C-alpha cells in the first residue's frame, strides 16, 4: 500500500493510468525523494501523453499538400539591390528606435556534441576559444553600440541547464551586457514514455523528462513574463536564433527592414540547399497559402530530388532556424485561446533507472518545433541569405556541422571582411579571429590596421 499525506489523489491517478511500476523502488526512497516523485507525477498530463503514445504507436500517415515557398532572393539586379538598400535603411531606423530584442534558444541537450554542460559554454573561438555565449553576447553589445540603443538578450534555458547557464553568465559578468538586459528563463519539460507507453524512472524517485523542444520557446517566453517585459519596453520584433550557430547575424537591419515593410508576423532566413539529402528542413507553401517548413525526413524522396528546368532543386530553400517574430503575433498564439504547437515524436535511447540500476532503453521523446508557428499566420516571408555569411552550426563532435567546420567558416568570414576592407593579410596568417566587439560585419573594419605576420591572429 502506497500512501503519503496530502498526495492520495496523485497516487490513485498514477495507479489508474497503469503506472504502478513508478513505485517499485518506493521503499528505498527517503521522505523528500518520495515527495519529489509525487510532485513529478502530479505535474503529468496523462491525457496528453496517452494521445501522444497512440500517435507514436500508429503514426498519422496523412500528408499535407504543399508547393515550394516563395522567397526574397539575394540581390541580383538593380531593382533588388535598391529593395535591399531600402530595407536596410528601414531596419536601421527600427533598431535605432529600440524596437528589437535578441532571443537565443539554449535549452537543448547537445547530445550529439557530447559536451558536458550547457552548449552555450562550448568553446568555439578559433584563436581565443571564446564560448558560443560570449560570441553572441559580444555581438549584441556591438549592435547596441552601433545603433545607440540597448538590445535585450532573452536566453531560454531548460530546467536541466538553467542553474549552470545563469551561474556561467553571472561569473563572466554577462560579457559586459547590463544585468537588466539579459533575461533568462527556463522552458518546460515533458515526460518521455517507454515503448509500452509507460512513464520512465530517471532515478529511484524521479520521472525521466526532456525539454519540450525549441517550439516550447514561444510559450515559455510568455509564461516567464519575458514577453510582457520586452513589450513594456516598446519592442515589437524578436530575433530568434539557436545557440549553436556562431555565424548568426543576430540583429540584421536588412532582415528587420523587410519584416517591417512587409508587415510580417514571422520572417525566416533561408539558404540554397547544398544537395538533396542535406539534413535541413525546406520552406513550403501549404494549400491555403501559409508558409511553413517540412522536415528533411518528411520530404518524400522524389520531391527531395526533384529539379526545375535549370537543374536547381525544386525545394531549394532550406531553413536555418533564424526567424523574426512580431511581439503581437507571439501574444496571440500564447494567450491561452487554444492555439498550441503540435508535438513531434522521436524514438530514442533513454537512460532509465530500474530495479537493477541504470539501463538504456528504447522510448519516445516528445518535442515541439518552432517552425510549426510559421503557418499560424499568412503574414510570413522568407529571405535568402548566403550560407557562408550566416550559418555554421556546431552539432556533431566531428565531420559535418562540427567545431572544425564552424571554425573554418568563422575564419573564412573574418578573412573576407579584412580583404574587403583593404587590410593586408600577412603570408603566415592561417587562423584569423576578429572580436565581435570590433566588428559584426565587414563595414565595421575601419582605420589603418596592420596585422602581425603570425599564424594565429586575433583582432581585438
Ligand atoms: P538541436 O535540435 O540541435 O538539439 O537544437 P540540441 O539539443 O542542441 O542537440 P542534440 O540534438 O541533443 O545533439 C537546436 C537548437 O534548439 C535549442 C538548442 O539549444 C539549439 O540551440 N533547443 C532544442 C532548445 O532550446 N530546447 C529544446 O528542447 C531543444
Short mmCIF file of C-alpha atoms in Angstrom, two decimals, residues 33-366:
data_model
loop_
_atom_site.label_atom_id
_atom_site.label_comp_id
_atom_site.label_asym_id
_atom_site.label_seq_id
_atom_site.Cartn_x
_atom_site.Cartn_y
_atom_site.Cartn_z
CA UNK A 33 12.56 11.65 -2.57
CA UNK A 34 9.04 10.27 -2.21
CA UNK A 35 7.66 13.78 -2.28
CA UNK A 36 9.72 14.57 -5.38
CA UNK A 37 8.33 11.56 -7.21
CA UNK A 38 4.80 12.51 -6.26
CA UNK A 39 5.36 16.11 -7.36
CA UNK A 40 6.66 14.77 -10.67
CA UNK A 41 3.56 12.63 -11.09
CA UNK A 42 1.25 15.46 -10.06
CA UNK A 43 2.60 17.53 -12.97
CA UNK A 44 1.99 14.81 -15.59
CA UNK A 45 -0.69 15.48 -18.19
CA UNK A 46 -1.81 11.86 -18.66
CA UNK A 47 -4.39 12.71 -21.32
CA UNK A 48 -1.79 14.43 -23.45
CA UNK A 49 0.69 11.58 -23.01
CA UNK A 50 -1.79 8.88 -23.91
CA UNK A 51 -2.74 10.85 -27.03
CA UNK A 52 0.94 11.15 -27.96
CA UNK A 53 1.56 7.47 -27.28
CA UNK A 54 -1.32 6.47 -29.56
CA UNK A 55 0.21 8.72 -32.23
CA UNK A 56 3.67 7.19 -31.68
CA UNK A 57 2.33 3.67 -31.94
CA UNK A 58 0.28 4.40 -35.07
CA UNK A 59 1.77 7.42 -36.84
CA UNK A 60 -0.64 9.54 -38.83
CA UNK A 61 0.10 8.95 -42.49
CA UNK A 62 -1.88 11.97 -43.63
CA UNK A 63 0.25 14.22 -45.81
CA UNK A 64 -0.26 17.91 -46.25
CA UNK A 65 -0.34 19.36 -49.74
CA UNK A 66 2.29 21.95 -50.48
CA UNK A 67 4.48 23.55 -53.11
CA UNK A 68 7.82 25.36 -52.85
CA UNK A 69 7.57 28.56 -50.84
CA UNK A 70 8.20 31.93 -52.46
CA UNK A 71 11.21 33.80 -51.10
CA UNK A 72 13.07 37.08 -51.43
CA UNK A 73 16.15 36.09 -53.42
CA UNK A 74 19.63 37.53 -52.87
CA UNK A 75 20.02 40.86 -54.64
CA UNK A 76 20.86 40.20 -58.29
CA UNK A 77 19.85 43.27 -60.30
CA UNK A 78 19.41 46.99 -59.88
CA UNK A 79 15.84 46.70 -58.62
CA UNK A 80 16.63 44.06 -56.00
CA UNK A 81 19.74 45.94 -54.85
CA UNK A 82 17.56 49.02 -54.40
CA UNK A 83 14.98 46.99 -52.46
CA UNK A 84 17.68 45.60 -50.16
CA UNK A 85 19.13 49.01 -49.58
CA UNK A 86 15.70 50.42 -48.76
CA UNK A 87 15.08 47.50 -46.38
CA UNK A 88 18.42 48.17 -44.69
CA UNK A 89 17.53 51.83 -44.09
CA UNK A 90 14.16 50.89 -42.71
CA UNK A 91 15.74 48.22 -40.49
CA UNK A 92 18.39 50.56 -39.14
CA UNK A 93 15.69 53.06 -38.30
CA UNK A 94 13.64 50.41 -36.50
CA UNK A 95 16.61 49.12 -34.49
CA UNK A 96 17.65 52.65 -33.53
CA UNK A 97 14.19 53.20 -32.10
CA UNK A 98 14.94 50.34 -29.68
CA UNK A 99 12.31 48.05 -31.15
CA UNK A 100 14.35 44.83 -31.47
CA UNK A 101 15.37 42.15 -28.98
CA UNK A 102 17.61 39.10 -29.43
CA UNK A 103 16.37 35.66 -28.40
CA UNK A 104 18.60 32.61 -28.17
CA UNK A 105 17.24 29.14 -27.51
CA UNK A 106 19.77 27.30 -25.40
CA UNK A 107 17.73 24.64 -23.67
CA UNK A 108 18.81 21.71 -25.84
CA UNK A 109 20.77 18.76 -24.56
CA UNK A 110 23.58 18.85 -27.14
CA UNK A 111 23.69 15.06 -27.08
CA UNK A 112 25.39 14.75 -30.49
CA UNK A 113 28.17 17.06 -29.38
CA UNK A 114 28.60 15.09 -26.17
CA UNK A 115 29.56 18.24 -24.26
CA UNK A 116 29.03 18.13 -20.55
CA UNK A 117 27.20 21.34 -19.64
CA UNK A 118 25.11 23.96 -21.42
CA UNK A 119 26.00 24.02 -25.13
CA UNK A 120 26.41 27.80 -24.97
CA UNK A 121 29.55 27.31 -22.87
CA UNK A 122 31.16 25.26 -25.62
CA UNK A 123 34.39 26.99 -26.76
CA UNK A 124 34.39 27.89 -30.47
CA UNK A 125 36.58 30.99 -30.98
CA UNK A 126 39.24 29.74 -33.45
CA UNK A 127 42.05 31.61 -31.66
CA UNK A 128 40.58 32.66 -28.32
CA UNK A 129 38.35 29.69 -27.55
CA UNK A 130 35.53 32.13 -26.73
CA UNK A 131 32.31 30.31 -25.92
CA UNK A 132 29.18 30.46 -28.04
CA UNK A 133 27.53 32.57 -25.33
CA UNK A 134 30.45 35.01 -25.30
CA UNK A 135 30.34 35.45 -29.07
CA UNK A 136 26.58 36.09 -29.03
CA UNK A 137 26.81 38.47 -26.06
CA UNK A 138 29.65 40.47 -27.61
CA UNK A 139 27.76 40.75 -30.89
CA UNK A 140 24.75 42.14 -29.03
CA UNK A 141 26.98 44.65 -27.22
CA UNK A 142 28.41 45.75 -30.55
CA UNK A 143 24.98 46.15 -32.19
CA UNK A 144 23.85 48.16 -29.17
CA UNK A 145 26.88 50.42 -29.53
CA UNK A 146 26.44 50.78 -33.32
CA UNK A 147 22.79 51.69 -33.12
CA UNK A 148 22.94 53.60 -29.85
CA UNK A 149 20.24 51.59 -28.07
CA UNK A 150 20.03 48.85 -25.51
CA UNK A 151 19.13 45.49 -27.00
CA UNK A 152 17.72 42.99 -24.52
CA UNK A 153 19.01 39.43 -24.77
CA UNK A 154 16.44 36.76 -24.00
CA UNK A 155 18.06 33.44 -23.14
CA UNK A 156 15.93 30.31 -22.96
CA UNK A 157 17.44 27.51 -20.90
CA UNK A 158 15.94 24.22 -19.79
CA UNK A 159 15.35 23.06 -16.25
CA UNK A 160 18.35 20.79 -16.72
CA UNK A 161 20.84 23.56 -17.56
CA UNK A 162 19.27 26.72 -16.13
CA UNK A 163 21.38 26.98 -12.97
CA UNK A 164 24.62 26.24 -14.82
CA UNK A 165 23.79 28.82 -17.51
CA UNK A 166 22.82 31.50 -15.01
CA UNK A 167 25.95 30.84 -12.96
CA UNK A 168 28.18 30.96 -16.06
CA UNK A 169 26.79 34.23 -17.39
CA UNK A 170 26.94 35.82 -13.94
CA UNK A 171 30.51 34.68 -13.29
CA UNK A 172 31.60 36.16 -16.63
CA UNK A 173 29.88 39.47 -15.91
CA UNK A 174 27.39 38.76 -18.74
CA UNK A 175 30.28 39.72 -21.02
CA UNK A 176 29.61 43.38 -20.42
CA UNK A 177 25.86 43.36 -21.00
CA UNK A 178 23.76 45.16 -18.44
CA UNK A 179 22.06 42.85 -15.94
CA UNK A 180 18.64 44.26 -16.83
CA UNK A 181 19.24 43.43 -20.49
CA UNK A 182 19.90 39.71 -20.00
CA UNK A 183 16.62 37.93 -19.36
CA UNK A 184 16.92 34.23 -18.55
CA UNK A 185 14.05 31.79 -18.31
CA UNK A 186 13.64 28.02 -18.50
CA UNK A 187 11.44 26.12 -20.91
CA UNK A 188 9.06 23.38 -19.84
CA UNK A 189 9.82 19.69 -19.64
CA UNK A 190 7.67 16.78 -20.80
CA UNK A 191 7.98 13.14 -19.65
CA UNK A 192 9.19 10.54 -22.14
CA UNK A 193 7.49 7.15 -22.46
CA UNK A 194 8.82 3.63 -22.93
CA UNK A 195 7.67 1.63 -25.93
CA UNK A 196 4.76 0.23 -23.90
CA UNK A 197 3.51 3.75 -23.14
CA UNK A 198 4.68 3.79 -19.51
CA UNK A 199 6.44 6.67 -17.75
CA UNK A 200 10.15 6.06 -17.16
CA UNK A 201 12.08 6.43 -13.92
CA UNK A 202 15.24 8.51 -14.18
CA UNK A 203 16.35 7.72 -10.65
CA UNK A 204 14.76 5.79 -7.82
CA UNK A 205 12.24 8.52 -7.24
CA UNK A 206 12.03 10.86 -10.22
CA UNK A 207 10.48 10.68 -13.66
CA UNK A 208 12.52 10.99 -16.85
CA UNK A 209 11.63 14.19 -18.72
CA UNK A 210 13.09 16.04 -21.65
CA UNK A 211 12.86 19.75 -22.57
CA UNK A 212 9.77 20.33 -24.71
CA UNK A 213 11.73 21.36 -27.82
CA UNK A 214 12.61 24.74 -29.29
CA UNK A 215 8.93 25.08 -30.13
CA UNK A 216 8.38 25.39 -26.37
CA UNK A 217 10.18 28.72 -26.57
CA UNK A 218 7.18 30.80 -27.53
CA UNK A 219 5.05 29.52 -24.65
CA UNK A 220 8.00 29.91 -22.27
CA UNK A 221 8.55 33.48 -23.47
CA UNK A 222 5.00 34.31 -22.50
CA UNK A 223 4.68 32.27 -19.29
CA UNK A 224 8.01 33.52 -17.90
CA UNK A 225 6.95 37.15 -18.22
CA UNK A 226 9.81 37.88 -20.67
CA UNK A 227 7.36 38.71 -23.45
CA UNK A 228 5.50 41.20 -21.28
CA UNK A 229 8.82 42.76 -20.28
CA UNK A 230 10.01 43.36 -23.86
CA UNK A 231 6.53 44.57 -24.78
CA UNK A 232 6.71 47.03 -21.90
CA UNK A 233 9.99 48.30 -23.32
CA UNK A 234 8.31 49.07 -26.66
CA UNK A 235 9.96 46.19 -28.54
CA UNK A 236 7.96 44.72 -31.41
CA UNK A 237 10.46 42.37 -33.13
CA UNK A 238 12.13 39.38 -31.52
CA UNK A 239 15.11 37.95 -33.36
CA UNK A 240 15.19 34.20 -32.72
CA UNK A 241 18.32 32.09 -33.18
CA UNK A 242 19.93 28.89 -31.97
CA UNK A 243 22.80 28.87 -29.54
CA UNK A 244 24.97 26.62 -31.71
CA UNK A 245 25.41 28.95 -34.70
CA UNK A 246 28.36 31.29 -34.07
CA UNK A 247 27.95 32.92 -37.50
CA UNK A 248 24.42 34.18 -36.92
CA UNK A 249 23.81 37.83 -37.76
CA UNK A 250 21.63 38.42 -34.74
CA UNK A 251 20.42 41.96 -35.38
CA UNK A 252 20.27 42.22 -39.16
CA UNK A 253 18.90 45.55 -40.46
CA UNK A 254 18.05 44.15 -43.92
CA UNK A 255 16.06 41.26 -42.42
CA UNK A 256 14.31 43.52 -39.92
CA UNK A 257 13.64 46.07 -42.67
CA UNK A 258 11.89 43.52 -44.89
CA UNK A 259 9.98 42.16 -41.89
CA UNK A 260 8.70 45.61 -41.00
CA UNK A 261 7.95 46.88 -44.52
CA UNK A 262 6.16 43.67 -45.48
CA UNK A 263 4.19 43.85 -42.26
CA UNK A 264 5.17 40.26 -41.45
CA UNK A 265 4.28 38.33 -38.31
CA UNK A 266 7.08 35.83 -38.86
CA UNK A 267 10.10 36.20 -41.13
CA UNK A 268 12.60 33.43 -41.75
CA UNK A 269 16.05 33.19 -43.26
CA UNK A 270 16.66 30.50 -45.85
CA UNK A 271 19.58 29.29 -47.91
CA UNK A 272 20.08 27.20 -51.04
CA UNK A 273 20.30 23.56 -50.06
CA UNK A 274 23.74 22.21 -50.90
CA UNK A 275 22.49 18.77 -52.03
CA UNK A 276 19.16 16.91 -51.98
CA UNK A 277 19.85 14.82 -48.86
CA UNK A 278 21.10 17.74 -46.79
CA UNK A 279 19.56 17.41 -43.35
CA UNK A 280 17.72 20.72 -43.14
CA UNK A 281 14.01 21.38 -43.45
CA UNK A 282 12.68 23.14 -46.54
CA UNK A 283 10.31 26.07 -46.84
CA UNK A 284 6.98 25.20 -48.44
CA UNK A 285 3.71 26.94 -49.16
CA UNK A 286 0.81 24.88 -47.84
CA UNK A 287 -2.50 24.61 -49.59
CA UNK A 288 -4.32 27.69 -48.35
CA UNK A 289 -1.28 29.90 -48.71
CA UNK A 290 0.60 29.76 -45.38
CA UNK A 291 4.36 29.25 -45.45
CA UNK A 292 5.90 26.56 -43.28
CA UNK A 293 8.80 24.15 -43.02
CA UNK A 294 8.77 20.45 -43.88
CA UNK A 295 11.47 18.48 -42.10
CA UNK A 296 14.04 16.75 -44.28
CA UNK A 297 12.90 13.36 -43.02
CA UNK A 298 9.29 14.13 -44.04
CA UNK A 299 10.04 15.34 -47.57
CA UNK A 300 9.35 12.41 -49.92
CA UNK A 301 12.48 11.31 -51.81
CA UNK A 302 11.01 12.21 -55.19
CA UNK A 303 10.37 15.77 -54.01
CA UNK A 304 13.79 15.89 -52.38
CA UNK A 305 15.44 15.07 -55.69
CA UNK A 306 13.10 16.96 -57.99
CA UNK A 307 14.72 19.74 -60.02
CA UNK A 308 13.44 22.52 -62.28
CA UNK A 309 14.37 23.16 -65.90
CA UNK A 310 17.61 24.83 -64.84
CA UNK A 311 18.64 21.84 -62.73
CA UNK A 312 18.00 23.62 -59.43
CA UNK A 313 16.26 21.70 -56.64
CA UNK A 314 12.53 22.39 -56.69
CA UNK A 315 12.53 22.51 -52.87
CA UNK A 316 15.74 24.50 -52.70
CA UNK A 317 15.19 26.88 -49.77
CA UNK A 318 16.48 25.31 -46.57
CA UNK A 319 15.56 26.60 -43.14
CA UNK A 320 18.39 27.51 -40.74
CA UNK A 321 16.21 28.28 -37.74
CA UNK A 322 16.63 32.04 -37.84
CA UNK A 323 13.34 33.87 -37.50
CA UNK A 324 11.88 37.21 -36.59
CA UNK A 325 8.66 37.08 -34.60
CA UNK A 326 6.44 40.07 -34.09
CA UNK A 327 5.54 40.55 -30.45
CA UNK A 328 1.77 40.95 -31.06
CA UNK A 329 1.83 37.65 -33.00
CA UNK A 330 3.52 35.75 -30.15
CA UNK A 331 0.97 37.27 -27.80
CA UNK A 332 -1.94 35.98 -29.88
CA UNK A 333 -0.61 32.45 -30.11
CA UNK A 334 0.24 32.20 -26.42
CA UNK A 335 -2.77 33.87 -24.87
CA UNK A 336 -4.39 30.56 -23.98
CA UNK A 337 -7.04 30.79 -26.68
CA UNK A 338 -6.40 27.25 -27.80
CA UNK A 339 -3.56 27.53 -30.32
CA UNK A 340 -0.81 25.10 -29.47
CA UNK A 341 2.13 23.78 -31.46
CA UNK A 342 1.98 20.03 -32.09
CA UNK A 343 4.43 17.59 -30.51
CA UNK A 344 6.76 15.62 -32.79
CA UNK A 345 7.66 12.13 -31.72
CA UNK A 346 11.15 10.64 -31.85
CA UNK A 347 12.13 7.10 -30.92
CA UNK A 348 15.35 7.42 -28.93
CA UNK A 349 17.60 5.63 -26.45
CA UNK A 350 16.77 6.76 -22.94
CA UNK A 351 18.88 6.38 -19.80
CA UNK A 352 16.34 4.78 -17.49
CA UNK A 353 16.58 3.58 -13.89
CA UNK A 354 15.22 0.19 -12.92
CA UNK A 355 15.42 -2.24 -10.03
CA UNK A 356 18.86 -3.31 -11.31
CA UNK A 357 20.19 0.25 -11.61
CA UNK A 358 20.75 2.37 -14.72
CA UNK A 359 19.93 0.88 -18.12
CA UNK A 360 19.48 2.22 -21.63
CA UNK A 361 16.04 1.52 -23.04
CA UNK A 362 14.09 2.41 -26.18
CA UNK A 363 11.45 5.04 -25.74
CA UNK A 364 9.61 8.00 -27.17
CA UNK A 365 10.61 11.61 -26.66
CA UNK A 366 8.21 14.43 -27.49
#
